[in-house]
Each structure stands twice: as structure tokens, then as C-alpha cells.
Amino acid sequence: FETLDVTFIIDEDMKNFMEIFQWLRAMSSTEDLGEERERLQSIFGNTSLYSDATLTILTNNMNASKSVTFRDVFPTSLSSIAFESSVDAIEVITSDVSFQLRDYVIGDVI
């Protein structure tokens, strides 16, 4: 399958960015992964570097319409963060992440 490319808003504590960053780091590090694997186990309940992900597609009235379940996903890239101090208005900070996946299933939301 093609990669799953997602642009997401980084939360104010950067928790969502750091979760993906640490997941990617645990997969690519050649150093001792004991600490990273323990952290992954506390998040996912196991030391697997793969996870399932669900995307809910909304109607124009913001009601759940379809559900896409991606199986055995793992991150392959995470974009940098553009820190801008000269912006006058409050802007959201986003990041792009790409995932590789084994399979996906599209279904109706029950």
C-alpha cells in the first residue's frame, strides 16, 4: 500500500508530536532500546513497534460517517516544526507524519 500521510495540529504540550518522535526513535535507534521499549509497553500494552490506527470520516454536519482502520502501522517520517517568533496572530503549529501499513479496512460507523 501507499504510505498514510497525516498533517496534525501539535498540542500545546507537544505530547502528540513527542509520542510519534519517540516511537520513530525507538524504531530507528541502534542504541540499547530497553528504555524506549518499556515506554512503548506502557503506552501500547506491549513492546510491538506496530499499532492499529482508526480514522473517522465526518459528514459536513460533523457526524461520524465512515471508519477506516489501518492495520500494523508504524511511522517512517516526521516533519520538523517551524518555530516562528515574528508572527502577530496566533497560528496553530502543524507537523506531517508518514506511516507505512500492512492493510486497511473501510466500514460504516455503527
Short mmCIF file of N, CA and C in Angstrom, two decimals:
data_model
loop_
_atom_site.label_atom_id
_atom_site.label_comp_id
_atom_site.label_asym_id
_atom_site.label_seq_id
_atom_site.Cartn_x
_atom_site.Cartn_y
_atom_site.Cartn_z
N PHE A 1 0.83 -1.19 0.00
CA PHE A 1 0.00 0.00 0.00
C PHE A 1 0.87 1.25 0.00
N GLU A 2 0.27 2.33 -0.43
CA GLU A 2 0.94 3.63 -0.34
C GLU A 2 1.11 4.00 1.13
N THR A 3 1.88 5.02 1.38
CA THR A 3 2.02 5.49 2.76
C THR A 3 0.77 6.25 3.18
N LEU A 4 0.52 6.28 4.47
CA LEU A 4 -0.55 7.08 5.05
C LEU A 4 0.10 8.37 5.52
N ASP A 5 -0.24 9.48 4.88
CA ASP A 5 0.34 10.78 5.21
C ASP A 5 -0.69 11.60 5.97
N VAL A 6 -0.31 12.10 7.13
CA VAL A 6 -1.23 12.83 8.01
C VAL A 6 -0.58 14.15 8.41
N THR A 7 -1.35 15.23 8.33
CA THR A 7 -0.95 16.51 8.90
C THR A 7 -1.78 16.71 10.16
N PHE A 8 -1.12 16.99 11.28
CA PHE A 8 -1.85 17.12 12.54
C PHE A 8 -1.44 18.40 13.25
N ILE A 9 -2.35 18.90 14.09
CA ILE A 9 -2.08 20.08 14.91
C ILE A 9 -1.33 19.61 16.15
N ILE A 10 -0.21 20.24 16.43
CA ILE A 10 0.58 19.89 17.61
C ILE A 10 -0.07 20.54 18.82
N ASP A 11 -0.36 19.73 19.84
CA ASP A 11 -0.99 20.28 21.04
C ASP A 11 -0.02 21.14 21.83
N GLU A 12 -0.54 21.93 22.75
CA GLU A 12 0.28 22.95 23.43
C GLU A 12 1.40 22.36 24.27
N ASP A 13 1.27 21.11 24.70
CA ASP A 13 2.33 20.46 25.46
C ASP A 13 3.23 19.61 24.56
N MET A 14 2.95 19.61 23.27
CA MET A 14 3.69 18.83 22.27
C MET A 14 3.63 17.33 22.54
N LYS A 15 2.64 16.86 23.28
CA LYS A 15 2.55 15.44 23.61
C LYS A 15 2.39 14.57 22.37
N ASN A 16 1.49 14.98 21.45
CA ASN A 16 1.26 14.14 20.28
C ASN A 16 2.51 14.08 19.38
N PHE A 17 3.21 15.19 19.24
CA PHE A 17 4.44 15.20 18.46
C PHE A 17 5.50 14.31 19.11
N MET A 18 5.66 14.43 20.42
CA MET A 18 6.68 13.66 21.13
C MET A 18 6.40 12.17 21.12
N GLU A 19 5.12 11.77 21.17
CA GLU A 19 4.78 10.35 21.10
C GLU A 19 5.27 9.75 19.78
N ILE A 20 5.00 10.44 18.69
CA ILE A 20 5.44 9.94 17.38
C ILE A 20 6.96 10.00 17.27
N PHE A 21 7.55 11.09 17.76
CA PHE A 21 9.01 11.23 17.74
C PHE A 21 9.69 10.08 18.48
N GLN A 22 9.20 9.77 19.68
CA GLN A 22 9.81 8.70 20.47
C GLN A 22 9.54 7.32 19.85
N TRP A 23 8.38 7.14 19.25
CA TRP A 23 8.07 5.89 18.56
C TRP A 23 9.04 5.70 17.39
N LEU A 24 9.23 6.74 16.61
CA LEU A 24 10.15 6.69 15.48
C LEU A 24 11.58 6.46 15.95
N ARG A 25 11.95 7.11 17.02
CA ARG A 25 13.30 6.96 17.58
C ARG A 25 13.54 5.53 18.05
N ALA A 26 12.54 4.94 18.69
CA ALA A 26 12.68 3.56 19.17
C ALA A 26 12.86 2.59 18.01
N MET A 27 12.25 2.90 16.88
CA MET A 27 12.36 2.01 15.72
C MET A 27 13.69 2.16 15.00
N SER A 28 14.29 3.34 15.06
CA SER A 28 15.48 3.59 14.25
C SER A 28 16.78 3.61 15.05
N SER A 29 16.69 3.58 16.35
CA SER A 29 17.88 3.69 17.18
C SER A 29 18.69 2.40 17.14
N THR A 30 20.00 2.55 17.07
CA THR A 30 20.89 1.39 17.13
C THR A 30 21.42 1.20 18.54
N GLU A 31 21.06 2.13 19.44
CA GLU A 31 21.48 2.01 20.82
C GLU A 31 20.56 1.04 21.56
N ASP A 32 20.84 0.83 22.82
CA ASP A 32 20.02 -0.04 23.65
C ASP A 32 18.60 0.51 23.69
N LEU A 33 17.65 -0.30 23.28
CA LEU A 33 16.26 0.14 23.20
C LEU A 33 15.45 -0.21 24.44
N GLY A 34 16.09 -0.69 25.48
CA GLY A 34 15.36 -1.12 26.67
C GLY A 34 14.42 -0.07 27.22
N GLU A 35 14.91 1.14 27.41
CA GLU A 35 14.09 2.21 27.97
C GLU A 35 12.95 2.59 27.02
N GLU A 36 13.24 2.70 25.72
CA GLU A 36 12.20 3.05 24.75
C GLU A 36 11.15 1.95 24.65
N ARG A 37 11.58 0.70 24.69
CA ARG A 37 10.61 -0.41 24.62
C ARG A 37 9.73 -0.44 25.86
N GLU A 38 10.30 -0.13 27.02
CA GLU A 38 9.49 -0.06 28.24
C GLU A 38 8.46 1.05 28.13
N ARG A 39 8.85 2.18 27.56
CA ARG A 39 7.91 3.27 27.37
C ARG A 39 6.81 2.88 26.39
N LEU A 40 7.18 2.20 25.30
CA LEU A 40 6.18 1.73 24.35
C LEU A 40 5.22 0.75 25.00
N GLN A 41 5.76 -0.11 25.86
CA GLN A 41 4.90 -1.08 26.55
C GLN A 41 3.90 -0.35 27.44
N SER A 42 4.32 0.72 28.09
CA SER A 42 3.40 1.46 28.95
C SER A 42 2.31 2.16 28.14
N ILE A 43 2.61 2.51 26.89
CA ILE A 43 1.63 3.19 26.03
C ILE A 43 0.71 2.18 25.34
N PHE A 44 1.30 1.19 24.67
CA PHE A 44 0.53 0.27 23.85
C PHE A 44 0.18 -1.04 24.55
N GLY A 45 0.74 -1.29 25.72
CA GLY A 45 0.46 -2.54 26.41
C GLY A 45 1.36 -3.69 25.97
N ASN A 46 2.26 -3.43 25.03
CA ASN A 46 3.23 -4.44 24.61
C ASN A 46 4.44 -3.72 24.03
N THR A 47 5.43 -4.48 23.61
CA THR A 47 6.64 -3.86 23.07
C THR A 47 6.64 -3.84 21.55
N SER A 48 5.51 -4.16 20.94
CA SER A 48 5.42 -4.13 19.49
C SER A 48 5.65 -2.71 18.98
N LEU A 49 6.35 -2.62 17.88
CA LEU A 49 6.59 -1.31 17.28
C LEU A 49 5.50 -0.96 16.28
N TYR A 50 4.53 -1.86 16.10
CA TYR A 50 3.40 -1.64 15.20
C TYR A 50 2.15 -1.36 16.02
N SER A 51 1.21 -0.65 15.41
CA SER A 51 -0.04 -0.37 16.08
C SER A 51 -1.14 -0.27 15.04
N ASP A 52 -2.38 -0.49 15.45
CA ASP A 52 -3.52 -0.22 14.58
C ASP A 52 -3.97 1.21 14.81
N ALA A 53 -4.51 1.83 13.78
CA ALA A 53 -4.98 3.22 13.88
C ALA A 53 -6.34 3.31 13.22
N THR A 54 -7.21 4.14 13.78
CA THR A 54 -8.54 4.33 13.22
C THR A 54 -8.75 5.80 12.88
N LEU A 55 -9.23 6.03 11.68
CA LEU A 55 -9.57 7.37 11.20
C LEU A 55 -11.07 7.41 11.00
N THR A 56 -11.75 8.36 11.62
CA THR A 56 -13.19 8.51 11.46
C THR A 56 -13.46 9.66 10.51
N ILE A 57 -14.21 9.38 9.46
CA ILE A 57 -14.56 10.39 8.46
C ILE A 57 -15.90 11.00 8.85
N LEU A 58 -15.95 12.32 8.88
CA LEU A 58 -17.14 13.04 9.30
C LEU A 58 -17.92 13.59 8.11
N THR A 59 -19.24 13.74 8.31
CA THR A 59 -20.08 14.41 7.32
C THR A 59 -19.90 15.91 7.46
N ASN A 60 -20.55 16.68 6.59
CA ASN A 60 -20.45 18.13 6.70
C ASN A 60 -21.17 18.65 7.95
N ASN A 61 -21.98 17.80 8.60
CA ASN A 61 -22.63 18.16 9.86
C ASN A 61 -21.85 17.66 11.07
N MET A 62 -20.62 17.21 10.83
CA MET A 62 -19.72 16.72 11.88
C MET A 62 -20.22 15.44 12.55
N ASN A 63 -20.96 14.62 11.81
CA ASN A 63 -21.39 13.31 12.29
C ASN A 63 -20.48 12.25 11.70
N ALA A 64 -20.16 11.23 12.49
CA ALA A 64 -19.31 10.15 12.00
C ALA A 64 -20.02 9.41 10.87
N SER A 65 -19.32 9.21 9.77
CA SER A 65 -19.90 8.57 8.59
C SER A 65 -19.23 7.24 8.29
N LYS A 66 -17.93 7.25 8.15
CA LYS A 66 -17.15 6.06 7.83
C LYS A 66 -15.99 5.94 8.81
N SER A 67 -15.51 4.73 8.92
CA SER A 67 -14.36 4.45 9.77
C SER A 67 -13.33 3.69 8.94
N VAL A 68 -12.10 4.15 8.98
CA VAL A 68 -11.02 3.46 8.28
C VAL A 68 -10.05 2.95 9.34
N THR A 69 -9.88 1.63 9.38
CA THR A 69 -8.94 1.02 10.32
C THR A 69 -7.69 0.61 9.55
N PHE A 70 -6.57 1.18 9.94
CA PHE A 70 -5.28 0.86 9.34
C PHE A 70 -4.59 -0.15 10.25
N ARG A 71 -4.11 -1.23 9.68
CA ARG A 71 -3.53 -2.31 10.48
C ARG A 71 -2.00 -2.30 10.38
N ASP A 72 -1.38 -2.55 11.52
CA ASP A 72 0.08 -2.65 11.63
C ASP A 72 0.78 -1.43 11.03
N VAL A 73 0.43 -0.25 11.53
CA VAL A 73 1.07 0.98 11.07
C VAL A 73 2.31 1.27 11.91
N PHE A 74 3.25 1.94 11.29
CA PHE A 74 4.42 2.44 12.01
C PHE A 74 4.93 3.68 11.29
N PRO A 75 5.46 4.65 12.03
CA PRO A 75 5.91 5.90 11.39
C PRO A 75 7.20 5.70 10.62
N THR A 76 7.29 6.38 9.49
CA THR A 76 8.52 6.34 8.69
C THR A 76 9.17 7.71 8.58
N SER A 77 8.40 8.76 8.80
CA SER A 77 8.99 10.10 8.80
C SER A 77 8.11 11.06 9.59
N LEU A 78 8.76 12.06 10.15
CA LEU A 78 8.08 13.10 10.93
C LEU A 78 8.74 14.42 10.56
N SER A 79 7.92 15.38 10.15
CA SER A 79 8.48 16.66 9.71
C SER A 79 9.00 17.48 10.89
N SER A 80 9.80 18.44 10.55
CA SER A 80 10.30 19.36 11.58
C SER A 80 9.19 20.34 11.96
N ILE A 81 9.42 21.06 13.03
CA ILE A 81 8.47 22.07 13.50
C ILE A 81 9.02 23.44 13.13
N ALA A 82 8.19 24.26 12.50
CA ALA A 82 8.60 25.62 12.15
C ALA A 82 8.23 26.55 13.30
N PHE A 83 9.24 26.96 14.06
CA PHE A 83 9.02 27.91 15.15
C PHE A 83 9.17 29.32 14.59
N GLU A 84 8.14 30.13 14.76
CA GLU A 84 8.13 31.47 14.19
C GLU A 84 7.83 32.47 15.30
N SER A 85 8.76 33.38 15.56
CA SER A 85 8.56 34.36 16.63
C SER A 85 8.06 35.70 16.12
N SER A 86 8.04 35.89 14.82
CA SER A 86 7.65 37.19 14.27
C SER A 86 6.19 37.26 13.84
N VAL A 87 5.42 36.23 14.14
CA VAL A 87 4.01 36.19 13.74
C VAL A 87 3.19 36.99 14.74
N ASP A 88 2.32 37.87 14.23
CA ASP A 88 1.48 38.68 15.11
C ASP A 88 0.25 37.92 15.60
N ALA A 89 -0.39 37.20 14.72
CA ALA A 89 -1.60 36.46 15.08
C ALA A 89 -1.24 35.08 15.62
N ILE A 90 -2.12 34.54 16.41
CA ILE A 90 -1.91 33.19 16.93
C ILE A 90 -2.18 32.20 15.80
N GLU A 91 -1.21 31.37 15.52
CA GLU A 91 -1.34 30.36 14.48
C GLU A 91 -1.11 28.99 15.08
N VAL A 92 -1.81 28.01 14.54
CA VAL A 92 -1.58 26.65 15.00
C VAL A 92 -0.29 26.14 14.40
N ILE A 93 0.38 25.29 15.13
CA ILE A 93 1.61 24.66 14.65
C ILE A 93 1.24 23.25 14.22
N THR A 94 1.65 22.88 13.02
CA THR A 94 1.33 21.56 12.50
C THR A 94 2.61 20.79 12.19
N SER A 95 2.43 19.51 12.02
CA SER A 95 3.52 18.64 11.61
C SER A 95 2.95 17.58 10.67
N ASP A 96 3.80 17.04 9.84
CA ASP A 96 3.40 15.97 8.93
C ASP A 96 4.08 14.68 9.36
N VAL A 97 3.32 13.60 9.31
CA VAL A 97 3.87 12.29 9.64
C VAL A 97 3.45 11.31 8.55
N SER A 98 4.34 10.41 8.20
CA SER A 98 4.04 9.36 7.23
C SER A 98 4.13 8.02 7.94
N PHE A 99 3.16 7.16 7.64
CA PHE A 99 3.12 5.82 8.21
C PHE A 99 3.13 4.79 7.09
N GLN A 100 3.80 3.69 7.33
CA GLN A 100 3.69 2.52 6.48
C GLN A 100 2.64 1.62 7.12
N LEU A 101 1.93 0.84 6.33
CA LEU A 101 0.88 -0.01 6.88
C LEU A 101 0.80 -1.32 6.13
N ARG A 102 0.20 -2.31 6.81
CA ARG A 102 0.03 -3.63 6.21
C ARG A 102 -1.27 -3.72 5.43
N ASP A 103 -2.36 -3.13 5.97
CA ASP A 103 -3.68 -3.29 5.38
C ASP A 103 -4.60 -2.22 5.94
N TYR A 104 -5.72 -2.00 5.28
CA TYR A 104 -6.75 -1.13 5.85
C TYR A 104 -8.13 -1.62 5.45
N VAL A 105 -9.11 -1.29 6.29
CA VAL A 105 -10.49 -1.69 6.09
C VAL A 105 -11.37 -0.46 6.26
N ILE A 106 -12.30 -0.26 5.31
CA ILE A 106 -13.23 0.86 5.39
C ILE A 106 -14.60 0.31 5.74
N GLY A 107 -15.24 0.91 6.74
CA GLY A 107 -16.55 0.44 7.14
C GLY A 107 -17.45 1.57 7.60
N ASP A 108 -18.72 1.25 7.76
CA ASP A 108 -19.68 2.22 8.29
C ASP A 108 -19.51 2.34 9.79
N VAL A 109 -19.79 3.51 10.31
CA VAL A 109 -19.77 3.73 11.76
C VAL A 109 -21.09 3.24 12.32
N ILE A 110 -21.01 2.45 13.35
CA ILE A 110 -22.23 1.87 13.95
C ILE A 110 -22.76 2.77 15.03
#
